[in-house]
Coordinates of C-alpha atoms in Angstrom, one line a residue:
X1 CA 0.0 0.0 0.0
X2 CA 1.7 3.4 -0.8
X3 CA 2.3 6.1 1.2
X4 CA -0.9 8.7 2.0
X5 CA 0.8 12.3 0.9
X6 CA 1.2 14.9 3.4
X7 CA -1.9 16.4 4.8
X8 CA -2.2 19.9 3.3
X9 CA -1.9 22.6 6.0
X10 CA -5.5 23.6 7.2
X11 CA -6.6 27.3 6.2
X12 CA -7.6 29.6 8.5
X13 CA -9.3 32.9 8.7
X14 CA -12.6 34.2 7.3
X15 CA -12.9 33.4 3.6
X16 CA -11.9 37.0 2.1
X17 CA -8.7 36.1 4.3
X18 CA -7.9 33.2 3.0
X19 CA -8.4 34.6 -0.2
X20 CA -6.0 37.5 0.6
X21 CA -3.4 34.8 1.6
X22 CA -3.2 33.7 -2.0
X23 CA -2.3 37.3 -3.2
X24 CA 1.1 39.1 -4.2
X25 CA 0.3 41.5 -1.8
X26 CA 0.0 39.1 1.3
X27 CA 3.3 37.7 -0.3
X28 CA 5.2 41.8 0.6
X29 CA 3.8 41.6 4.0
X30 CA 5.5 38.7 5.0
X31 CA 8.5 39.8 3.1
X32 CA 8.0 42.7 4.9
X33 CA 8.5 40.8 8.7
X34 CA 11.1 38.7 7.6
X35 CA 13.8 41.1 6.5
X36 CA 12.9 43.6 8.5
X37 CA 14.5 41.3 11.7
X38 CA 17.6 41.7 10.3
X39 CA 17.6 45.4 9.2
X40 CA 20.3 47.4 10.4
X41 CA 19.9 51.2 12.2
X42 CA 20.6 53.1 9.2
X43 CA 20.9 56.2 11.7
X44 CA 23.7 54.7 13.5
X45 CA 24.8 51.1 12.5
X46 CA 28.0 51.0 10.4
X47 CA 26.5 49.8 7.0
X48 CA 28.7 47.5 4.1
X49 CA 27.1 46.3 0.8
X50 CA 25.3 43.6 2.3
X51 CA 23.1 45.8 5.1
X52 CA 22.6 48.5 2.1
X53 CA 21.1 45.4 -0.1
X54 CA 19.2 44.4 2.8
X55 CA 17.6 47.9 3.5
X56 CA 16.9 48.2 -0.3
X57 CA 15.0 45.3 -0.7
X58 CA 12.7 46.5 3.2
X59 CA 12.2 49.6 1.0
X60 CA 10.8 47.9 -2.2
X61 CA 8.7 45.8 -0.4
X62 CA 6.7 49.1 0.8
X63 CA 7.0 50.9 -2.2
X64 CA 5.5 47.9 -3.6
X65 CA 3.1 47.5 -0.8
X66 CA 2.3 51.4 -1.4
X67 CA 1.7 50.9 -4.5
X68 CA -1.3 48.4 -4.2
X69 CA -2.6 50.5 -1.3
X70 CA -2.8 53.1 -3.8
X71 CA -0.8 55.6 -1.9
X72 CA -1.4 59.0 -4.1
X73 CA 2.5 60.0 -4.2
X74 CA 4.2 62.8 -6.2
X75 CA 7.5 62.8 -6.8
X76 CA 8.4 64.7 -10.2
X77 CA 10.8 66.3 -8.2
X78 CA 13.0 63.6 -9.1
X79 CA 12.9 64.2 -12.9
X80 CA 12.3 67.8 -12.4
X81 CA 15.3 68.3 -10.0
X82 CA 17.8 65.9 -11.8
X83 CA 20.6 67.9 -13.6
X84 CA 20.3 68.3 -17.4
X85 CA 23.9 66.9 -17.8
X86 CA 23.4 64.0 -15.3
X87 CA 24.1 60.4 -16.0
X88 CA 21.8 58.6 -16.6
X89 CA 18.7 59.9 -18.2
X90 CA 16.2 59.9 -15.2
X91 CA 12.6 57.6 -14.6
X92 CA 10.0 60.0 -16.4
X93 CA 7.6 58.5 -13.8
X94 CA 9.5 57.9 -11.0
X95 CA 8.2 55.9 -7.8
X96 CA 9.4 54.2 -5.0
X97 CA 12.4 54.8 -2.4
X98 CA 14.8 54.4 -3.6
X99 CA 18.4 53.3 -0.7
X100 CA 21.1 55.7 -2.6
X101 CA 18.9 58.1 -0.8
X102 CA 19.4 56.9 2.9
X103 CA 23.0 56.4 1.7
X104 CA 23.4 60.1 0.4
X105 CA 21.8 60.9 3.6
X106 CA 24.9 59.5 5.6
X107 CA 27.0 61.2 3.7
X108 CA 25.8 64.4 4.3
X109 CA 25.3 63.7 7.9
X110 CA 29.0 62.4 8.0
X111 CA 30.9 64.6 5.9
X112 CA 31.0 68.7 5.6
X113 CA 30.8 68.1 1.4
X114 CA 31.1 66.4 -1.8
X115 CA 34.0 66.5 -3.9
X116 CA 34.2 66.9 -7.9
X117 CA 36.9 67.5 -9.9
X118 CA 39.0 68.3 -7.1
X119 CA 36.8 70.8 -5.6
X120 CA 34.6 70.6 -2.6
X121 CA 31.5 71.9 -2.3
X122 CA 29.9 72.4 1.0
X123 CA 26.3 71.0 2.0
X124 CA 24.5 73.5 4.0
X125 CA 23.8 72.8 7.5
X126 CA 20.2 73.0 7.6
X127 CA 20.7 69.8 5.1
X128 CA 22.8 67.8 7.3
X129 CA 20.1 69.0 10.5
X130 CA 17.8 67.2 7.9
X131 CA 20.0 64.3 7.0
X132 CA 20.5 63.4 10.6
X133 CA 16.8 63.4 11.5
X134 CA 15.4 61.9 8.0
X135 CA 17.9 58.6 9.1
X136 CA 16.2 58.1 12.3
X137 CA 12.6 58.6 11.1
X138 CA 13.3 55.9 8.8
X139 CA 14.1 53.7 11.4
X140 CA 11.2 54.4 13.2
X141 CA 9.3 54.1 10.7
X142 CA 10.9 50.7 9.3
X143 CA 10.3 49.6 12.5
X144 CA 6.9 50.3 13.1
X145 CA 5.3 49.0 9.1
X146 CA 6.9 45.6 10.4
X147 CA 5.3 45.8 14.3
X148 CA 2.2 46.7 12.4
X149 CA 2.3 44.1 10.5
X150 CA 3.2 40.8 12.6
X151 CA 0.8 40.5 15.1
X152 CA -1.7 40.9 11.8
X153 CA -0.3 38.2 10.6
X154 CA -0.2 35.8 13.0
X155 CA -3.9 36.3 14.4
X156 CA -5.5 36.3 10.3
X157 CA -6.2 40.0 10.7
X158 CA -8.6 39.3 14.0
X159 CA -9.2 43.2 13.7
X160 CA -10.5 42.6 10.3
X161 CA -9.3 42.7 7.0
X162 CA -10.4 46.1 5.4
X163 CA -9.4 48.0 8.5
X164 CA -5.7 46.3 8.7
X165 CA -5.7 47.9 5.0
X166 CA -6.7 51.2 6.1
X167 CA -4.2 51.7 8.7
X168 CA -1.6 50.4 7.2
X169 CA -2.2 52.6 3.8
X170 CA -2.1 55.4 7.0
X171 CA 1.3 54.3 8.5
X172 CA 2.5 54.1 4.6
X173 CA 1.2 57.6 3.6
X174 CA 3.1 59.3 6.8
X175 CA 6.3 57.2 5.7
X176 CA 6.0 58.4 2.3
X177 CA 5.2 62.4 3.3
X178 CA 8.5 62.0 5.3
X179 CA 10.5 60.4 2.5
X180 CA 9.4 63.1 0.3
X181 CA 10.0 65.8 2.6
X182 CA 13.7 65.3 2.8
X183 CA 14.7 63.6 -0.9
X184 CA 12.9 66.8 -2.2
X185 CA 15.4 68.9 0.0
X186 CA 18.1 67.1 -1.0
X187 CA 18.2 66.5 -4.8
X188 CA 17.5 70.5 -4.5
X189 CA 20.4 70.9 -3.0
X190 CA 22.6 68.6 -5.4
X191 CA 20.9 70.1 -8.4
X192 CA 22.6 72.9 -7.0
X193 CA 26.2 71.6 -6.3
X194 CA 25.8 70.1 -9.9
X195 CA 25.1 73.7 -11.8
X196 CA 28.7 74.3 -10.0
X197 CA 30.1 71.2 -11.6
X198 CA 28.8 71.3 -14.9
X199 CA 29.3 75.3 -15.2
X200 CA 32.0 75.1 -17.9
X201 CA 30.6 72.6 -19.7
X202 CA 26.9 74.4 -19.9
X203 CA 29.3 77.1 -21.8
X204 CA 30.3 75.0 -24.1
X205 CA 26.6 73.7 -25.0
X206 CA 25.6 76.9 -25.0
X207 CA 28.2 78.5 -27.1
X208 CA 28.6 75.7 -29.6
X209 CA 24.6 76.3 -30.0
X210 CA 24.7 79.3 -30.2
X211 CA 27.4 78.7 -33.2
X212 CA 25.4 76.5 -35.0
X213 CA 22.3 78.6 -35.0
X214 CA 24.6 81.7 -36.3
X215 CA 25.9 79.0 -39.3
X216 CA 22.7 78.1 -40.2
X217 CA 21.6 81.9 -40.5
X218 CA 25.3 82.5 -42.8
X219 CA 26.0 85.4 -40.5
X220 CA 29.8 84.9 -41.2
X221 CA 30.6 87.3 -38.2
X222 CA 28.8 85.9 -35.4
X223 CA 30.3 82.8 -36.7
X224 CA 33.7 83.7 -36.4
X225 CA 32.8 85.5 -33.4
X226 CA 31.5 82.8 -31.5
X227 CA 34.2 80.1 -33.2
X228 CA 37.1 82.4 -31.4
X229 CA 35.4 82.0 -28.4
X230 CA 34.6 78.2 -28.2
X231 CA 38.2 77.8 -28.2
X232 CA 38.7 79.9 -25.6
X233 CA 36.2 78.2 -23.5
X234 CA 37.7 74.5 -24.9
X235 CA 40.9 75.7 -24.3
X236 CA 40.4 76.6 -20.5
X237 CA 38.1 73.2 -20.2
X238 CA 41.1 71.3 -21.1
X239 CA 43.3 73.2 -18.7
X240 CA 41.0 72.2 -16.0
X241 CA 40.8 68.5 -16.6
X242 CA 44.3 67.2 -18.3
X243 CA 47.2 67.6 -16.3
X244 CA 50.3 68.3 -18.2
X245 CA 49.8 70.3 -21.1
X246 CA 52.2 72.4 -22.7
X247 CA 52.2 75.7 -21.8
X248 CA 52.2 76.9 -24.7
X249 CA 48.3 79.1 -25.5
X250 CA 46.7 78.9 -28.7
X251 CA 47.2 80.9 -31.2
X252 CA 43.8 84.0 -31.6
X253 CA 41.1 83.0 -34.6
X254 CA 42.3 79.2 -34.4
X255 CA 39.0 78.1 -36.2
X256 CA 38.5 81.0 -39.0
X257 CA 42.7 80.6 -39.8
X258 CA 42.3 76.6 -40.3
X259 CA 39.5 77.6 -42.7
X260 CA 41.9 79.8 -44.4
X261 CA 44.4 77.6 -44.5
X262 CA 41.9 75.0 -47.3
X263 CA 40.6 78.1 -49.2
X264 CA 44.4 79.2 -49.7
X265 CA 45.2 76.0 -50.3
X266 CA 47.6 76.3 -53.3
X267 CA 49.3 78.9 -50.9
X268 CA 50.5 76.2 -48.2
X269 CA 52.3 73.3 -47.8
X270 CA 51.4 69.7 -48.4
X271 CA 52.4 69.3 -44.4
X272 CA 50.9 72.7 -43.5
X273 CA 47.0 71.1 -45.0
X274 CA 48.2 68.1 -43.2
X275 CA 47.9 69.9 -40.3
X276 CA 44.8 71.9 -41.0
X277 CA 42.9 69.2 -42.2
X278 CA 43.5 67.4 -38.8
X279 CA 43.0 70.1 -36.9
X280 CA 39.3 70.4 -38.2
X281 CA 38.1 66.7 -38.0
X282 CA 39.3 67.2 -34.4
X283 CA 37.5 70.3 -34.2
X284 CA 34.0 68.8 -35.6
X285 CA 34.6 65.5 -33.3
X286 CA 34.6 68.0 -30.5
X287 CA 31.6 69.8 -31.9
X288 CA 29.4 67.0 -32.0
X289 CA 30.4 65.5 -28.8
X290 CA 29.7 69.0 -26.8
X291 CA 26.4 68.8 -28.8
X292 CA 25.2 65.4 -27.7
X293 CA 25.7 66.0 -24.2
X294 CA 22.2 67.1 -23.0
X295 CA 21.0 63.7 -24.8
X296 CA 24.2 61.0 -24.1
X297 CA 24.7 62.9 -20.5
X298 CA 27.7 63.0 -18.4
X299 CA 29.3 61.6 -15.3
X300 CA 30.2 64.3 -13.0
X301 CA 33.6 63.3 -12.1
X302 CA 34.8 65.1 -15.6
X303 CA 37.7 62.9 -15.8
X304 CA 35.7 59.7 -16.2
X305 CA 34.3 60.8 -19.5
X306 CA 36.9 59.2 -21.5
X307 CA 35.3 60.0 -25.0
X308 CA 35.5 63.6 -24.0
X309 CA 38.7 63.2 -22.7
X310 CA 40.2 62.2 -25.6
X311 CA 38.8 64.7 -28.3
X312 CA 40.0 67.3 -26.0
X313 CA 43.5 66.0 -25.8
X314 CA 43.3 65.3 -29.7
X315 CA 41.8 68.8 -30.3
X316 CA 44.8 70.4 -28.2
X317 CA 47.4 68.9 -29.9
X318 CA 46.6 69.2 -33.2
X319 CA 45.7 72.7 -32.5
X320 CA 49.7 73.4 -31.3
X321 CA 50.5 70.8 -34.0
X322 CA 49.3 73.6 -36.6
X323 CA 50.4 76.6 -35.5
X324 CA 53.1 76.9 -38.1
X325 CA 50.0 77.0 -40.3
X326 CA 47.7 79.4 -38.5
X327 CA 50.9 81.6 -38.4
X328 CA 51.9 81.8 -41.7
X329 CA 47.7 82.3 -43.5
X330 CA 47.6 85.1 -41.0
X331 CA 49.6 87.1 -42.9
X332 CA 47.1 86.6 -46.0
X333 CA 44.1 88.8 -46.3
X334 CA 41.3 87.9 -43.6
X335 CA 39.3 85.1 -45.0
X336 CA 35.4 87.0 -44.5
X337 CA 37.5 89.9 -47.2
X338 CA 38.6 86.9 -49.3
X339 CA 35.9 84.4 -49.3
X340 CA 31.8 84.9 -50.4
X341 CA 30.7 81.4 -50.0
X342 CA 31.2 77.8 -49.2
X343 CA 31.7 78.9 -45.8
X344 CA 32.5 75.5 -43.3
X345 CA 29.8 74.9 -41.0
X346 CA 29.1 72.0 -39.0
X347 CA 26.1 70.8 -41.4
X348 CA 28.4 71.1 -44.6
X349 CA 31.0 69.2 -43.0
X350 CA 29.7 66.6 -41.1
X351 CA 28.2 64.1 -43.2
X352 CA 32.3 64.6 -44.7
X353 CA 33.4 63.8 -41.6
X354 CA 34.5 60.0 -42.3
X355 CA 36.0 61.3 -45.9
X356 CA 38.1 64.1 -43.7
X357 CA 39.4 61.2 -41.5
X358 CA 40.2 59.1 -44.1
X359 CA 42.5 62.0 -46.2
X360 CA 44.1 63.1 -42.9
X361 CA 45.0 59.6 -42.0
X362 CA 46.8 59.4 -45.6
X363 CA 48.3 62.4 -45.7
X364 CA 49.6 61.4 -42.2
X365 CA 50.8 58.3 -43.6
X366 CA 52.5 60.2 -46.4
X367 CA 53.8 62.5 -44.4
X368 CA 55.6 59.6 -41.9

């Protein structure tokens, strides 16, 4: 005779609890209890990877659980308050809680600022006041969802099922007011420190739009005006971020003088071309880099951005790697007396870009 199976455990609790006990939501309540015995005091406890992971997964349980109690949250802030240059691209809809915020928290509770780029930039005290409070509500409150919750558990929601729901959607909309109340405060405040950060590269956005709007109008002044003055900015940008340079400045009208250099071309030197030539695929490289960033985004820490990097380093040398060049069309009438039309714009010379690489790279060749 074979063996009778296992006796299947006997349900208990009225039918809509039972019910209940099938759900996902039943599921995040237990989830709930269970980690939270081993949660760590993110106020005071010294945290590694593992406690962080532990408290993140506490926290997506109640955003979760928030999110079938239908607690009404708002926090656009998030999208609203996240830098234009930041990486990455931010949630559209954002929701939850997420535990980079309880671990920015400590930072600003431990440390006087954040560094970038060598610079320090001060949090304000009123922030770290916040910082040091927010920590310990979230305790609290981490604590009490889970208190809540067991006993409900354990006696199949004696007090009834509908009113556990209520109170805890209660204890979930105070945790979430509280959550908002400082991230709000405190992506405001980064927002801030990050305007600092991505100052000199909002110039060059800026000025390299403006440049392309002035092409696209053929106002061959502003053009040259605003080419002069990209360099500058480029040139100061690089400065900042590569260590040593030469110290050697660029030479005044780098931009309009590599232009001249192709329309008097039978006037230079096979090498000098060489040079020009390289100088502007450089240049355009640069140019469409500096105008992707408020799509492809950037890390704050400049350095890290190695594509950038590079062009900048490229674009340096080959601009002192042409200044025989520059030098010598100087001397020649000023190209806006000389020249009518076929001025070089971005949009006439980028879909040449790849034929521009490829002649510079021979003549290079040639030249070694």
């Amino acid at each position: 005779m074979g063996k009778k199976g296992k006796k299947k455990a006997k349900e208990t609790g009225t039918p809509d609890v039972q019910k209940f006990k099938k759900t996902r939501e039943f599921w995040l309540l237990k989830e709930c209890v269970t980690i939270q015995e081993s949660l760590p005091f993110v106020a005071v406890d010294a945290l590694d990877e593992l406690a962080f992971m532990k408290v993140a997964r506490f926290l997506n349980m109640v955003g979760l659980l928030a999110e079938h109690l239908q607690v009404q949250t708002k926090k656009d802030y998030r999208f609203n308050h996240h830098h234009k240059y930041l990486a990455p691209t931010p949630q559209f809809f954002p929701f939850g809680y997420d535990v980079d915020c309880i671990r920015q928290a400590r930072i600003v509770q431990e440390k006087p600022g954040v560094t970038y780029n060598n610079q320090e930039y001060q949090f304000a005290e009123t922030l770290r006041t916040l910082s040091e409070k927010f920590l310990k509500d979230v305790d609290s409150y981490m604590t009490k969802i889970a208190s809540e919750i067991e006993p409900r558990l354990k006696d199949d929601f004696a007090t009834g099922l509908k009113r556990f729901k209520v109170e805890l959607k209660e204890d979930l909309e105070v945790f979430d007011e509280m959550w908002i109340k400082y991230e709000s405060e405190y992506v405001k405040a980064k927002h801030d420190i990050l305007s600092k950060v991505f100052e000199p590269v909002d110039r060059l956005v800026t000025l390299e739009m403006m440049l392309t709007q002035a092409e696209e109008r053929l106002d061959v002044e502003a053009k040259q005006a605003l080419e002069n003055e990209l360099i500058r900015a480029i040139e100061q940008f690089a400065r900042m971020l590569i260590p040593n340079l030469p110290p050697e400045a660029f030479p005044e009208d780098v931009i309009p003088l590599a232009e001249a250099c192709i329309f008097y071309e039978s006037k230079c030197t096979d090498e000098w071309l060489h040079f020009a030539k390289y100088l502007i695929k450089d240049y355009l490289e640069l140019r469409i880099y500096i105008s992707k960033i408020p799509e492809d985004r950037l890390d704050p820490h400049l350095k890290e951005n190695q594509q950038m990097m590079r062009l900048l380093k490229n674009f340096h040398e080959s601009v002192l790697a042409a200044k025989g060049a520059l030098d010598f069309v100087s001397r020649l009438p000023r190209l806006i007396h000389a020249k009518t039309s076929n001025w070089m714009t971005k949009k006439v010379l980028e879909p040449d870009l790849r034929y521009i690489q490829k002649t510079a790279h021979l003549a290079l060749e040639q030249a070694g």
